[in-house]
Amino acid sequence: MSDDRGRQARPRADAVLNRVRQLRSQSATAQYDLPAWEEVIADLNALQASDATRQAFEEVLATFPTAVVQWIRYVEVELSAQNTAAVKQIFGRCLLTCPNIELYTHYLRFVKRSNEGKGAAGLMEVRGAYVFSLDILGNDINSGPLWQEYIQFLQSAKPGSEVFAALFPNTLPGQEESARATAVRKAYQQAIVVPHHMHEALWKQYEAFENAGSRQLARKVLEEWRPRFTAARQTYRERKKKLELLNSAALPIPPGQGGFLQEQQVRLWREYLEYERGNPQKLDPVTLTSRVSLAYDQCLTGLWFFPEVWFEYAHWHANGGGAGAVACVQVLGRAAKALPSCLMLRFALADAEELQGHNEQAKAVYEALVEQLEADAAAVAAGDASVQPVLELGSEQGALAWVQYMRFLRRTGEAIAARQLFLRARRWGLAPHHSPPPWQIYAAAALMEWQFGRDSSVAAKIFEKGLEEPRLIKEPHYIMQYQKFLSEVGDTDNARALFERALSEPENTKSATLWHRYVLFEYELGNVGVAMQVERRATQALGDSTRNALQLALLKFGFSGAWPCTQQQRPHLQRVAGVEAAGTSLEDLVDLAPAAAPASSAPASDPMDAIQRFIKALPHAVALEGPPVMVEMVLEPLLATDLSPEAILRACMDHDSGRQQLGLIPLPGSNGRHDDGYGRDGRDFPPPYYERDRPYEEGPPPGKRPRGDGPDGEPYGPPFGPPDRPPYGGPPHGGPYPPPHHPYDDYGPPPPYEYGPPPGHRPPPHYDDHPPPHYGDGPPPYHPDHPPPHYDDHPPPHYGDLLPPPHYADHPPPYADHPPPHYGEPYGPPDYGPPEHYGPPPPGGWEPYRGRPPPGKHRGPRGPPE
């Protein structure tokens, strides 16, 4: 029977494993498809132990190294298979990288179960597991149950028993109670200063423990520890607020691939780390280091792929906030394993070792890096598609690794080793798959020879050796590095010859970078006549444009960050020249020249970035008051409108000149129409509010669609054309609206009512489910030219009814003290009858209540006749 179940489970496990491998084989941007991963992980968690299941867990955890839930489930699968050795191995891999209380609870449960019946040795191992867990997680906000278990474990040992002898092996005869009390007291005192969920309960238990002995000694000890407990209690409240929204079990994914939720978690973690570093509880340095380290370790379970968090953690240790340089090296070592392709962390680790005088360890960091680069290059050259490079680095980043290694060797006095390393790097750079070619290796080696040994001939030979590589002479930045060196040593003739040699290559004739540098070179080291000749050649090659001419002028007339204009003019010139990102140095114009493009040809930004910026700019929901907005009415005209800067500028100019009213500009070719075909004369919708004597517009009311050819086909609103011209919704050919007192043929007035809400407010919801009261009865008995002012946002109850409210007719309220609302006022509901119908008059009679506006309102500029 078990064999049948295994045969049935294995294909499912194999299928899950294949899906995991398919997800891992996707590109870096698609590899972290969270919905797909969550579906696969849910299927994986339902599997039983098998080789395919184990392999699937391994590949999932290779993608998400700190997925706590998956580590726990992996342990449970191996426990169900009675594979104790595998469980120990799994805990050894995840406990230090995943400081999670649930994971450690499973660990302690496993240790206690594994050591049952082992006597003294087993008890010592259990105690060691408790001490290890509390060293890691003792400062966690969820550590209360862990402290309580440990205290109960210590208290369970009875003096004279085998358990007691195992837990307190060096206790002298007659001092068993004292030894146990000392250990329990120490555990209580460590627990009550931690702001966790159970610190109040543990404090009460500690008070009971101390009061069980000498009352005088208990009072003294409790008075000593009460301020520390109070400080922990005050810190707990703030700490709980900062931690309650953090998700410590989230899957770790690279920056930028988790959307808004990831951004929110990053912000919350940064706030919490800053809070803990601020030491709100005024802890001693050792305890503070332990608590902040735990905060960083827990933060990294979710932000495992964020290099700046690793760097910040190491920097905190190295700069007096943590445990010093040794802890800094340990953190950076973990970071280099977690993010092997992040050169910043690798270089920081090497610098930390070098700073402590450990040059051999620093050299080992660089050597491991370049050896991996060579291995990856060999795998790519062999054409083995099954072998994936370990380091996901481009040619420029790989060259940077060699350059930093050569600099290190030069700093430590190993000039010969640096030259030998250059030869290795050169062989690595000759691989044809490197694009662009790693020219930085040649430039760095040559400049080091000049800077350290002041030997210009050797440096020039290295530069010339690089030009023998056909790809490097087509690399403008390499040419500029060589030219800069020649200018520094005073060899202007060879520098000029280098420019001519490089610009003779067909690939470089359109290089704005080289032409700009050449013009600047002649302007600085030549004469004006020669510089103008080169500038004319550059104009012929690049095209005669104002932008190119302006860039050349700014280069020629500025120097070392000083711009040839006022501070007020500078932003404008930067924008016109297309160098908004140029910073403060005019020399940056040379590097930015290839990227400078006319505004009309600038690539569009990522629409998802624009949408995210738009969503972030929206006000919070509670900031919006009034009726809800019909989203379709907002989006449809926006989608059909040309909102480009040119179109907006043209509309504003037309409006200012009086040629036309400022309005929406339909997109070219759209004719102002949607797929529904509604709209006329460039308009997308009929007039938003009914106005007499204006022609009908085609189309249904805003946000509505036609549902038939006659009145029965569209029962929720007025017809779209005159009543005598069915079908309703057809073109009315400019017919006027009915007069104000027209009965509207029982269909009610066009939207909105003649006496509907004022502009800026939504009409009543008479298009949704049912018409409003008295819909189709005609206008209320007010003068057509003086509708009531609608009391700001909405009319009062029963506004427009021809009869008083029902409860006034049969059950008049006792208005002795409170007359009817708005009775007798020109702004209230019509004709409720004389005051005598509403009970005895109030003190002072009814007259004070006649003609006054409702409470909190003001008489508007217009109103119906009294």
Short mmCIF file of N, CA, C and O in Angstrom, two decimals, residues 90-176:
data_model
loop_
_atom_site.label_atom_id
_atom_site.label_comp_id
_atom_site.label_asym_id
_atom_site.label_seq_id
_atom_site.Cartn_x
_atom_site.Cartn_y
_atom_site.Cartn_z
N ILE A 90 19.84 20.53 8.20
CA ILE A 90 18.99 21.67 7.80
C ILE A 90 19.05 22.77 8.85
O ILE A 90 19.21 23.96 8.52
N PHE A 91 18.94 22.40 10.14
CA PHE A 91 19.02 23.42 11.19
C PHE A 91 20.38 24.10 11.19
O PHE A 91 20.47 25.32 11.42
N GLY A 92 21.43 23.35 10.92
CA GLY A 92 22.76 23.96 10.86
C GLY A 92 22.91 24.97 9.75
O GLY A 92 23.71 25.90 9.84
N ARG A 93 22.12 24.83 8.69
CA ARG A 93 22.21 25.75 7.56
C ARG A 93 21.37 27.01 7.74
O ARG A 93 21.69 28.05 7.16
N CYS A 94 20.27 26.92 8.52
CA CYS A 94 19.32 28.04 8.50
C CYS A 94 19.22 28.81 9.81
O CYS A 94 18.70 29.93 9.81
N LEU A 95 19.68 28.26 10.92
CA LEU A 95 19.43 28.93 12.20
C LEU A 95 20.11 30.30 12.27
O LEU A 95 19.53 31.27 12.76
N LEU A 96 21.34 30.41 11.79
CA LEU A 96 22.07 31.68 11.91
C LEU A 96 21.61 32.71 10.89
O LEU A 96 21.76 33.92 11.13
N THR A 97 21.07 32.28 9.77
CA THR A 97 20.62 33.23 8.76
C THR A 97 19.15 33.62 8.91
O THR A 97 18.72 34.61 8.30
N CYS A 98 18.39 32.85 9.70
CA CYS A 98 16.96 33.11 9.84
C CYS A 98 16.59 33.21 11.32
O CYS A 98 16.06 32.24 11.90
N PRO A 99 16.89 34.32 11.99
CA PRO A 99 16.54 34.46 13.42
C PRO A 99 15.04 34.68 13.60
O PRO A 99 14.57 35.80 13.80
N ASN A 100 14.30 33.58 13.54
CA ASN A 100 12.85 33.62 13.61
C ASN A 100 12.40 32.76 14.78
O ASN A 100 12.85 31.62 14.94
N ILE A 101 11.47 33.27 15.60
CA ILE A 101 11.08 32.58 16.82
C ILE A 101 10.40 31.25 16.50
O ILE A 101 10.57 30.26 17.23
N GLU A 102 9.63 31.18 15.43
CA GLU A 102 8.95 29.93 15.09
C GLU A 102 9.95 28.87 14.67
O GLU A 102 9.82 27.69 15.04
N LEU A 103 10.96 29.26 13.90
CA LEU A 103 11.99 28.30 13.50
C LEU A 103 12.75 27.78 14.71
O LEU A 103 13.02 26.57 14.83
N TYR A 104 13.09 28.64 15.64
CA TYR A 104 13.82 28.21 16.84
C TYR A 104 12.94 27.37 17.76
O TYR A 104 13.44 26.52 18.49
N THR A 105 11.65 27.60 17.74
CA THR A 105 10.75 26.75 18.53
C THR A 105 10.78 25.33 18.00
O THR A 105 10.82 24.36 18.78
N HIS A 106 10.77 25.17 16.68
CA HIS A 106 10.89 23.83 16.09
C HIS A 106 12.26 23.22 16.43
O HIS A 106 12.35 22.00 16.68
N TYR A 107 13.27 24.03 16.45
CA TYR A 107 14.62 23.53 16.77
C TYR A 107 14.67 23.00 18.21
O TYR A 107 15.18 21.90 18.46
N LEU A 108 14.15 23.77 19.16
CA LEU A 108 14.17 23.32 20.56
C LEU A 108 13.32 22.07 20.75
O LEU A 108 13.69 21.15 21.51
N ARG A 109 12.19 22.02 20.07
CA ARG A 109 11.34 20.84 20.16
C ARG A 109 12.07 19.60 19.64
O ARG A 109 11.99 18.51 20.22
N PHE A 110 12.82 19.78 18.54
CA PHE A 110 13.59 18.67 17.98
C PHE A 110 14.71 18.24 18.93
O PHE A 110 14.94 17.03 19.13
N VAL A 111 15.41 19.20 19.52
CA VAL A 111 16.51 18.87 20.43
C VAL A 111 15.98 18.12 21.66
O VAL A 111 16.56 17.11 22.09
N LYS A 112 14.88 18.57 22.24
CA LYS A 112 14.33 17.89 23.42
C LYS A 112 13.85 16.48 23.07
O LYS A 112 14.05 15.54 23.84
N ARG A 113 13.22 16.33 21.90
CA ARG A 113 12.75 15.01 21.50
C ARG A 113 13.93 14.07 21.23
O ARG A 113 13.88 12.87 21.55
N SER A 114 14.99 14.60 20.63
CA SER A 114 16.15 13.76 20.29
C SER A 114 16.93 13.33 21.51
O SER A 114 17.68 12.34 21.44
N ASN A 115 16.81 14.07 22.63
CA ASN A 115 17.64 13.77 23.80
C ASN A 115 16.84 13.15 24.94
O ASN A 115 17.34 13.07 26.07
N GLU A 116 15.63 12.72 24.65
CA GLU A 116 14.87 12.03 25.68
C GLU A 116 15.52 10.69 26.00
O GLU A 116 15.88 9.92 25.11
N GLY A 117 15.69 10.43 27.29
CA GLY A 117 16.27 9.15 27.72
C GLY A 117 17.77 9.08 27.62
O GLY A 117 18.34 8.00 27.80
N LYS A 118 18.45 10.19 27.33
CA LYS A 118 19.91 10.17 27.22
C LYS A 118 20.60 10.58 28.51
O LYS A 118 21.82 10.75 28.53
N GLY A 119 19.83 10.82 29.56
CA GLY A 119 20.42 11.12 30.85
C GLY A 119 21.06 12.49 30.92
O GLY A 119 20.59 13.47 30.31
N ALA A 120 22.18 12.55 31.66
CA ALA A 120 22.84 13.84 31.92
C ALA A 120 23.33 14.49 30.63
O ALA A 120 23.22 15.70 30.44
N ALA A 121 23.88 13.69 29.70
CA ALA A 121 24.40 14.26 28.45
C ALA A 121 23.27 14.90 27.64
O ALA A 121 23.44 15.99 27.07
N GLY A 122 22.13 14.25 27.62
CA GLY A 122 21.01 14.81 26.88
C GLY A 122 20.50 16.09 27.50
O GLY A 122 20.15 17.05 26.79
N LEU A 123 20.44 16.15 28.84
CA LEU A 123 19.98 17.37 29.51
C LEU A 123 20.92 18.54 29.27
O LEU A 123 20.49 19.68 29.09
N MET A 124 22.21 18.27 29.27
CA MET A 124 23.17 19.35 29.00
C MET A 124 23.03 19.86 27.56
O MET A 124 23.16 21.05 27.30
N GLU A 125 22.71 18.97 26.64
CA GLU A 125 22.52 19.41 25.27
C GLU A 125 21.27 20.27 25.15
O GLU A 125 21.23 21.25 24.41
N VAL A 126 20.20 19.89 25.88
CA VAL A 126 18.98 20.68 25.86
C VAL A 126 19.24 22.06 26.43
O VAL A 126 18.80 23.09 25.88
N ARG A 127 19.96 22.10 27.57
CA ARG A 127 20.26 23.42 28.15
C ARG A 127 21.12 24.24 27.20
O ARG A 127 20.92 25.46 27.06
N GLY A 128 22.07 23.61 26.55
CA GLY A 128 22.89 24.33 25.58
C GLY A 128 22.07 24.89 24.43
O GLY A 128 22.33 25.99 23.94
N ALA A 129 21.04 24.14 23.99
CA ALA A 129 20.17 24.63 22.93
C ALA A 129 19.38 25.85 23.39
O ALA A 129 19.18 26.81 22.63
N TYR A 130 18.91 25.82 24.67
CA TYR A 130 18.20 26.99 25.20
C TYR A 130 19.12 28.21 25.26
O TYR A 130 18.73 29.33 24.87
N VAL A 131 20.33 28.01 25.76
CA VAL A 131 21.27 29.14 25.89
C VAL A 131 21.61 29.69 24.51
O VAL A 131 21.64 30.92 24.30
N PHE A 132 21.83 28.80 23.53
CA PHE A 132 22.13 29.26 22.17
C PHE A 132 20.96 30.05 21.59
O PHE A 132 21.15 31.12 21.00
N SER A 133 19.75 29.54 21.77
CA SER A 133 18.57 30.22 21.21
C SER A 133 18.37 31.58 21.85
O SER A 133 18.03 32.55 21.16
N LEU A 134 18.58 31.67 23.17
CA LEU A 134 18.38 32.95 23.85
C LEU A 134 19.50 33.94 23.51
O LEU A 134 19.27 35.15 23.50
N ASP A 135 20.70 33.45 23.24
CA ASP A 135 21.77 34.35 22.78
C ASP A 135 21.41 35.00 21.45
O ASP A 135 21.74 36.16 21.19
N ILE A 136 20.73 34.24 20.60
CA ILE A 136 20.36 34.76 19.29
C ILE A 136 19.08 35.59 19.36
O ILE A 136 19.01 36.71 18.84
N LEU A 137 18.05 35.05 20.02
CA LEU A 137 16.71 35.63 19.97
C LEU A 137 16.23 36.17 21.31
O LEU A 137 15.06 36.50 21.43
N GLY A 138 17.10 36.27 22.29
CA GLY A 138 16.64 36.74 23.60
C GLY A 138 16.11 38.14 23.59
O GLY A 138 15.29 38.51 24.46
N ASN A 139 16.49 38.97 22.62
CA ASN A 139 16.02 40.35 22.55
C ASN A 139 14.85 40.53 21.59
O ASN A 139 14.42 41.66 21.35
N ASP A 140 14.32 39.44 21.07
CA ASP A 140 13.19 39.53 20.15
C ASP A 140 11.91 39.87 20.90
O ASP A 140 11.73 39.48 22.06
N ILE A 141 11.02 40.57 20.24
CA ILE A 141 9.77 40.98 20.89
C ILE A 141 8.85 39.78 21.14
O ILE A 141 7.95 39.84 21.97
N ASN A 142 9.10 38.66 20.44
CA ASN A 142 8.31 37.45 20.64
C ASN A 142 9.02 36.42 21.50
O ASN A 142 8.61 35.25 21.52
N SER A 143 10.06 36.81 22.22
CA SER A 143 10.87 35.84 22.96
C SER A 143 10.31 35.50 24.33
O SER A 143 10.92 34.71 25.05
N GLY A 144 9.17 36.07 24.72
CA GLY A 144 8.62 35.80 26.04
C GLY A 144 8.42 34.33 26.34
O GLY A 144 8.89 33.80 27.37
N PRO A 145 7.73 33.56 25.47
CA PRO A 145 7.57 32.12 25.74
C PRO A 145 8.89 31.38 25.83
O PRO A 145 9.00 30.41 26.59
N LEU A 146 9.88 31.80 25.07
CA LEU A 146 11.18 31.14 25.12
C LEU A 146 11.84 31.34 26.48
O LEU A 146 12.39 30.39 27.08
N TRP A 147 11.77 32.56 27.01
CA TRP A 147 12.31 32.81 28.35
C TRP A 147 11.55 32.01 29.41
O TRP A 147 12.14 31.45 30.33
N GLN A 148 10.24 31.97 29.28
CA GLN A 148 9.44 31.25 30.27
C GLN A 148 9.75 29.75 30.25
O GLN A 148 9.86 29.11 31.31
N GLU A 149 9.91 29.17 29.07
CA GLU A 149 10.26 27.75 28.97
C GLU A 149 11.61 27.48 29.63
O GLU A 149 11.78 26.47 30.33
N TYR A 150 12.55 28.35 29.39
CA TYR A 150 13.89 28.14 29.95
C TYR A 150 13.86 28.22 31.47
O TYR A 150 14.48 27.41 32.17
N ILE A 151 13.12 29.19 32.01
CA ILE A 151 13.02 29.32 33.47
C ILE A 151 12.33 28.09 34.06
O ILE A 151 12.77 27.55 35.10
N GLN A 152 11.27 27.63 33.44
CA GLN A 152 10.60 26.43 33.94
C GLN A 152 11.50 25.21 33.84
O GLN A 152 11.46 24.33 34.71
N PHE A 153 12.31 25.15 32.79
CA PHE A 153 13.26 24.05 32.65
C PHE A 153 14.26 24.04 33.80
O PHE A 153 14.59 22.98 34.36
N LEU A 154 14.76 25.22 34.20
CA LEU A 154 15.69 25.29 35.32
C LEU A 154 15.00 24.96 36.64
O LEU A 154 15.59 24.29 37.52
N GLN A 155 13.78 25.42 36.82
CA GLN A 155 13.08 25.18 38.07
C GLN A 155 12.62 23.74 38.23
O GLN A 155 12.33 23.29 39.35
N SER A 156 12.56 23.00 37.12
CA SER A 156 12.06 21.62 37.20
C SER A 156 13.05 20.66 37.84
O SER A 156 12.67 19.55 38.23
N ALA A 157 14.31 21.06 37.93
CA ALA A 157 15.32 20.16 38.50
C ALA A 157 15.22 20.16 40.03
O ALA A 157 15.31 21.22 40.67
N LYS A 158 15.03 18.99 40.61
CA LYS A 158 14.94 18.86 42.06
C LYS A 158 16.31 18.54 42.63
O LYS A 158 17.03 17.69 42.09
N PRO A 159 16.69 19.20 43.72
CA PRO A 159 18.01 18.91 44.33
C PRO A 159 18.16 17.43 44.67
O PRO A 159 17.23 16.79 45.17
N GLY A 160 19.31 16.90 44.36
CA GLY A 160 19.59 15.51 44.63
C GLY A 160 19.23 14.57 43.49
O GLY A 160 19.63 13.41 43.51
N SER A 161 18.49 15.06 42.50
CA SER A 161 18.10 14.20 41.38
C SER A 161 19.19 14.18 40.31
O SER A 161 20.12 14.99 40.31
N GLU A 162 19.03 13.23 39.39
CA GLU A 162 19.98 13.12 38.29
C GLU A 162 19.89 14.34 37.38
O GLU A 162 20.89 14.82 36.85
N VAL A 163 18.67 14.86 37.22
CA VAL A 163 18.49 16.05 36.39
C VAL A 163 19.23 17.23 36.98
O VAL A 163 19.90 18.00 36.28
N PHE A 164 19.11 17.39 38.31
CA PHE A 164 19.79 18.51 38.97
C PHE A 164 21.30 18.41 38.82
O PHE A 164 21.99 19.39 38.55
N ALA A 165 21.81 17.21 39.01
CA ALA A 165 23.25 17.02 38.89
C ALA A 165 23.74 17.31 37.49
O ALA A 165 24.86 17.80 37.29
N ALA A 166 22.89 17.03 36.51
CA ALA A 166 23.30 17.30 35.13
C ALA A 166 23.27 18.79 34.82
O ALA A 166 24.15 19.31 34.12
N LEU A 167 22.25 19.50 35.34
CA LEU A 167 22.13 20.93 35.04
C LEU A 167 23.08 21.79 35.86
O LEU A 167 23.51 22.84 35.42
N PHE A 168 23.39 21.36 37.09
CA PHE A 168 24.28 22.14 37.97
C PHE A 168 25.40 21.22 38.45
O PHE A 168 25.42 20.77 39.62
N PRO A 169 26.33 20.90 37.58
CA PRO A 169 27.30 19.84 37.90
C PRO A 169 28.31 20.21 38.98
O PRO A 169 28.83 19.33 39.67
N ASN A 170 28.62 21.46 39.16
CA ASN A 170 29.67 21.86 40.09
C ASN A 170 29.13 22.39 41.41
O ASN A 170 29.81 23.13 42.12
N THR A 171 27.91 22.03 41.76
CA THR A 171 27.30 22.53 42.99
C THR A 171 27.83 21.77 44.19
O THR A 171 27.90 20.53 44.20
N LEU A 172 28.21 22.51 45.24
CA LEU A 172 28.70 21.89 46.47
C LEU A 172 27.54 21.33 47.27
O LEU A 172 26.41 21.83 47.18
N PRO A 173 27.78 20.30 48.05
CA PRO A 173 26.70 19.74 48.88
C PRO A 173 26.14 20.79 49.83
O PRO A 173 26.87 21.57 50.43
N GLY A 174 24.83 20.82 49.95
CA GLY A 174 24.15 21.77 50.82
C GLY A 174 23.86 23.10 50.16
O GLY A 174 23.19 23.96 50.76
N GLN A 175 24.34 23.33 48.94
CA GLN A 175 24.11 24.61 48.25
C GLN A 175 23.28 24.44 46.98
O GLN A 175 23.29 25.27 46.10
N GLU A 176 22.53 23.34 46.92
CA GLU A 176 21.75 23.06 45.72
C GLU A 176 20.68 24.12 45.48
O GLU A 176 20.54 24.64 44.36
#
